[in-house]
Amino acid sequence: VDHGGEFRITSGLHKYACDLTLDTNTANKQLKMSDENRKVTSVNERQSYPDHPDRFDVFQVLSVESLTGRCYWETEWSGHDVEISVSYKEIKRKGGSEDCVFGYNVNSWSLICSDHRFTARHNNKSTVISAGSVS
């Protein structure tokens, strides 16, 4: 990941900005990619992605880019809630055990965002984050 590129001289978090692209080889088949693989939507119909050993059995997807050092990105969501996660690429992909699900193991961290609250989860330990109104 190019940490910031043209934003490198910018002050604050933006100097760590990175553009992320979703990896269709890891996407669960009920996740639909759009916007040049920068947007993901949960859908009922299975997508026609080819079989791939890196594909998740659970509703998850990784980015193509590996993250190192400090990174910053923004996310928009609509609907009920969203989980924004980071993971080591070694996370298990097959099955539905906690070893495969973001935030439930030592290999991943998850931020669960809803209209009412934020919760951080790592290694199956959840912490509600106090915040002002969620917009």
PDB file of C-alpha atoms in Angstrom:
ATOM      1  CA  VAL A   1       0.000   0.000   0.000  1.00  0.00           C
ATOM      2  CA  ASP A   2       1.276   3.452  -0.884  1.00  0.00           C
ATOM      3  CA  HIS A   3       0.766   5.253   2.426  1.00  0.00           C
ATOM      4  CA  GLY A   4      -0.827   8.496   1.383  1.00  0.00           C
ATOM      5  CA  GLY A   5       0.778   9.007  -2.009  1.00  0.00           C
ATOM      6  CA  GLU A   6      -0.011  12.609  -2.835  1.00  0.00           C
ATOM      7  CA  PHE A   7      -1.521  13.071   0.655  1.00  0.00           C
ATOM      8  CA  ARG A   8       1.790  12.356   2.407  1.00  0.00           C
ATOM      9  CA  ILE A   9       2.433  16.024   3.186  1.00  0.00           C
ATOM     10  CA  THR A  10      -1.101  16.464   4.511  1.00  0.00           C
ATOM     11  CA  SER A  11      -1.401  16.855   8.262  1.00  0.00           C
ATOM     12  CA  GLY A  12      -3.484  14.540  10.417  1.00  0.00           C
ATOM     13  CA  LEU A  13      -4.835  11.131   9.501  1.00  0.00           C
ATOM     14  CA  HIS A  14      -5.183  11.844   5.785  1.00  0.00           C
ATOM     15  CA  LYS A  15      -1.447  11.454   5.294  1.00  0.00           C
ATOM     16  CA  TYR A  16      -1.981   7.735   5.996  1.00  0.00           C
ATOM     17  CA  ALA A  17      -4.809   7.408   3.459  1.00  0.00           C
ATOM     18  CA  CYS A  18      -4.899   4.279   1.334  1.00  0.00           C
ATOM     19  CA  ASP A  19      -7.231   3.145  -1.426  1.00  0.00           C
ATOM     20  CA  LEU A  20      -8.542  -0.357  -0.905  1.00  0.00           C
ATOM     21  CA  THR A  21      -9.865  -2.723  -3.554  1.00  0.00           C
ATOM     22  CA  LEU A  22     -11.898  -5.781  -2.583  1.00  0.00           C
ATOM     23  CA  ASP A  23     -10.522  -9.166  -3.622  1.00  0.00           C
ATOM     24  CA  THR A  24     -13.149 -11.197  -5.480  1.00  0.00           C
ATOM     25  CA  ASN A  25     -11.047 -14.335  -4.889  1.00  0.00           C
ATOM     26  CA  THR A  26     -11.779 -14.039  -1.153  1.00  0.00           C
ATOM     27  CA  ALA A  27     -15.390 -12.805  -1.355  1.00  0.00           C
ATOM     28  CA  ASN A  28     -18.158 -15.036  -0.080  1.00  0.00           C
ATOM     29  CA  LYS A  29     -20.444 -15.876  -3.008  1.00  0.00           C
ATOM     30  CA  GLN A  30     -23.347 -13.945  -1.442  1.00  0.00           C
ATOM     31  CA  LEU A  31     -21.357 -10.709  -1.509  1.00  0.00           C
ATOM     32  CA  LYS A  32     -21.703  -8.662  -4.683  1.00  0.00           C
ATOM     33  CA  MET A  33     -18.868  -6.360  -5.730  1.00  0.00           C
ATOM     34  CA  SER A  34     -19.414  -3.071  -7.589  1.00  0.00           C
ATOM     35  CA  ASP A  35     -17.742   0.316  -8.111  1.00  0.00           C
ATOM     36  CA  GLU A  36     -14.543  -1.273  -9.464  1.00  0.00           C
ATOM     37  CA  ASN A  37     -14.506  -3.661  -6.478  1.00  0.00           C
ATOM     38  CA  ARG A  38     -14.601  -0.825  -3.940  1.00  0.00           C
ATOM     39  CA  LYS A  39     -18.189  -1.497  -2.811  1.00  0.00           C
ATOM     40  CA  VAL A  40     -19.695  -4.692  -1.414  1.00  0.00           C
ATOM     41  CA  THR A  41     -23.358  -5.577  -0.926  1.00  0.00           C
ATOM     42  CA  SER A  42     -24.847  -8.591   0.815  1.00  0.00           C
ATOM     43  CA  VAL A  43     -27.275 -10.322  -1.569  1.00  0.00           C
ATOM     44  CA  ASN A  44     -29.497 -13.422  -1.540  1.00  0.00           C
ATOM     45  CA  GLU A  45     -28.423 -14.761  -4.924  1.00  0.00           C
ATOM     46  CA  ARG A  46     -25.056 -16.486  -5.144  1.00  0.00           C
ATOM     47  CA  GLN A  47     -22.579 -14.724  -7.393  1.00  0.00           C
ATOM     48  CA  SER A  48     -20.838 -16.621 -10.175  1.00  0.00           C
ATOM     49  CA  TYR A  49     -17.334 -16.200  -8.790  1.00  0.00           C
ATOM     50  CA  PRO A  50     -15.112 -19.138  -9.734  1.00  0.00           C
ATOM     51  CA  ASP A  51     -14.079 -21.555  -7.005  1.00  0.00           C
ATOM     52  CA  HIS A  52     -10.942 -20.374  -5.237  1.00  0.00           C
ATOM     53  CA  PRO A  53      -9.093 -21.718  -2.172  1.00  0.00           C
ATOM     54  CA  ASP A  54      -8.978 -18.196  -0.636  1.00  0.00           C
ATOM     55  CA  ARG A  55     -12.772 -17.730  -0.749  1.00  0.00           C
ATOM     56  CA  PHE A  56     -14.570 -17.308   2.596  1.00  0.00           C
ATOM     57  CA  ASP A  57     -17.463 -19.614   3.490  1.00  0.00           C
ATOM     58  CA  VAL A  58     -18.849 -16.840   5.739  1.00  0.00           C
ATOM     59  CA  PHE A  59     -20.003 -13.350   4.617  1.00  0.00           C
ATOM     60  CA  GLN A  60     -16.548 -11.741   4.443  1.00  0.00           C
ATOM     61  CA  VAL A  61     -14.070 -10.351   1.933  1.00  0.00           C
ATOM     62  CA  LEU A  62     -10.476  -9.129   2.129  1.00  0.00           C
ATOM     63  CA  SER A  63      -8.824  -6.309   0.230  1.00  0.00           C
ATOM     64  CA  VAL A  64      -6.304  -6.962  -2.512  1.00  0.00           C
ATOM     65  CA  GLU A  65      -3.856  -4.633  -0.795  1.00  0.00           C
ATOM     66  CA  SER A  66      -1.956  -5.708   2.298  1.00  0.00           C
ATOM     67  CA  LEU A  67      -1.810  -3.098   5.039  1.00  0.00           C
ATOM     68  CA  THR A  68       1.418  -2.256   6.831  1.00  0.00           C
ATOM     69  CA  GLY A  69       2.280   0.502   9.253  1.00  0.00           C
ATOM     70  CA  ARG A  70      -0.300   3.224   9.760  1.00  0.00           C
ATOM     71  CA  CYS A  71      -3.290   3.202   7.434  1.00  0.00           C
ATOM     72  CA  TYR A  72      -6.390   5.352   7.126  1.00  0.00           C
ATOM     73  CA  TRP A  73      -9.535   4.814   5.093  1.00  0.00           C
ATOM     74  CA  GLU A  74     -13.130   5.917   5.284  1.00  0.00           C
ATOM     75  CA  THR A  75     -16.179   3.721   4.934  1.00  0.00           C
ATOM     76  CA  GLU A  76     -19.799   4.520   4.156  1.00  0.00           C
ATOM     77  CA  TRP A  77     -22.636   2.113   4.848  1.00  0.00           C
ATOM     78  CA  SER A  78     -26.363   1.890   4.500  1.00  0.00           C
ATOM     79  CA  GLY A  79     -28.781  -0.616   5.923  1.00  0.00           C
ATOM     80  CA  HIS A  80     -28.765  -2.162   9.367  1.00  0.00           C
ATOM     81  CA  ASP A  81     -25.121  -2.464  10.313  1.00  0.00           C
ATOM     82  CA  VAL A  82     -21.663  -3.191   8.991  1.00  0.00           C
ATOM     83  CA  GLU A  83     -18.490  -4.784  10.275  1.00  0.00           C
ATOM     84  CA  ILE A  84     -15.224  -3.206   9.205  1.00  0.00           C
ATOM     85  CA  SER A  85     -12.354  -5.534   9.909  1.00  0.00           C
ATOM     86  CA  VAL A  86      -8.652  -6.042   9.547  1.00  0.00           C
ATOM     87  CA  SER A  87      -7.104  -9.456   9.466  1.00  0.00           C
ATOM     88  CA  TYR A  88      -3.898 -11.290   8.910  1.00  0.00           C
ATOM     89  CA  LYS A  89      -4.152 -13.010   5.547  1.00  0.00           C
ATOM     90  CA  GLU A  90      -3.559 -16.339   7.318  1.00  0.00           C
ATOM     91  CA  ILE A  91      -7.108 -16.293   8.744  1.00  0.00           C
ATOM     92  CA  LYS A  92      -8.950 -19.523   7.970  1.00  0.00           C
ATOM     93  CA  ARG A  93     -11.477 -19.347   5.128  1.00  0.00           C
ATOM     94  CA  LYS A  94     -13.388 -22.624   5.254  1.00  0.00           C
ATOM     95  CA  GLY A  95     -16.128 -23.531   7.704  1.00  0.00           C
ATOM     96  CA  GLY A  96     -18.045 -21.304  10.059  1.00  0.00           C
ATOM     97  CA  SER A  97     -15.996 -21.675  13.230  1.00  0.00           C
ATOM     98  CA  GLU A  98     -14.671 -18.710  15.191  1.00  0.00           C
ATOM     99  CA  ASP A  99     -11.281 -19.299  13.537  1.00  0.00           C
ATOM    100  CA  CYS A 100     -12.860 -18.035  10.303  1.00  0.00           C
ATOM    101  CA  VAL A 101     -14.952 -15.086  11.511  1.00  0.00           C
ATOM    102  CA  PHE A 102     -13.476 -11.593  11.803  1.00  0.00           C
ATOM    103  CA  GLY A 103     -13.123 -10.448  15.400  1.00  0.00           C
ATOM    104  CA  TYR A 104     -13.566 -13.867  16.974  1.00  0.00           C
ATOM    105  CA  ASN A 105      -9.921 -14.951  16.885  1.00  0.00           C
ATOM    106  CA  VAL A 106      -6.356 -13.725  17.408  1.00  0.00           C
ATOM    107  CA  ASN A 107      -5.913 -13.110  13.669  1.00  0.00           C
ATOM    108  CA  SER A 108      -8.493 -10.347  13.220  1.00  0.00           C
ATOM    109  CA  TRP A 109     -10.128  -7.241  14.660  1.00  0.00           C
ATOM    110  CA  SER A 110     -13.588  -5.950  13.852  1.00  0.00           C
ATOM    111  CA  LEU A 111     -15.470  -2.693  14.351  1.00  0.00           C
ATOM    112  CA  ILE A 112     -19.230  -3.290  14.343  1.00  0.00           C
ATOM    113  CA  CYS A 113     -21.141  -0.146  13.376  1.00  0.00           C
ATOM    114  CA  SER A 114     -24.887   0.281  13.729  1.00  0.00           C
ATOM    115  CA  ASP A 115     -27.275   3.197  13.944  1.00  0.00           C
ATOM    116  CA  HIS A 116     -27.159   2.940  17.736  1.00  0.00           C
ATOM    117  CA  ARG A 117     -23.603   2.057  18.755  1.00  0.00           C
ATOM    118  CA  PHE A 118     -20.104   0.950  17.883  1.00  0.00           C
ATOM    119  CA  THR A 119     -18.483  -2.207  19.221  1.00  0.00           C
ATOM    120  CA  ALA A 120     -14.878  -3.345  18.816  1.00  0.00           C
ATOM    121  CA  ARG A 121     -14.180  -7.075  18.844  1.00  0.00           C
ATOM    122  CA  HIS A 122     -10.944  -9.095  18.942  1.00  0.00           C
ATOM    123  CA  ASN A 123     -10.389 -12.707  20.001  1.00  0.00           C
ATOM    124  CA  ASN A 124     -14.102 -13.010  20.866  1.00  0.00           C
ATOM    125  CA  LYS A 125     -13.932 -10.119  23.352  1.00  0.00           C
ATOM    126  CA  SER A 126     -16.277  -7.212  22.638  1.00  0.00           C
ATOM    127  CA  THR A 127     -16.023  -3.648  23.890  1.00  0.00           C
ATOM    128  CA  VAL A 128     -18.775  -1.074  23.377  1.00  0.00           C
ATOM    129  CA  ILE A 129     -17.280   2.239  22.301  1.00  0.00           C
ATOM    130  CA  SER A 130     -18.821   5.336  23.820  1.00  0.00           C
ATOM    131  CA  ALA A 131     -19.526   7.950  21.180  1.00  0.00           C
ATOM    132  CA  GLY A 132     -21.816  10.854  20.537  1.00  0.00           C
ATOM    133  CA  SER A 133     -24.724  10.433  18.179  1.00  0.00           C
ATOM    134  CA  VAL A 134     -24.090   8.117  15.245  1.00  0.00           C
ATOM    135  CA  SER A 135     -24.855   9.713  11.906  1.00  0.00           C
TER     136      SER A 135
END
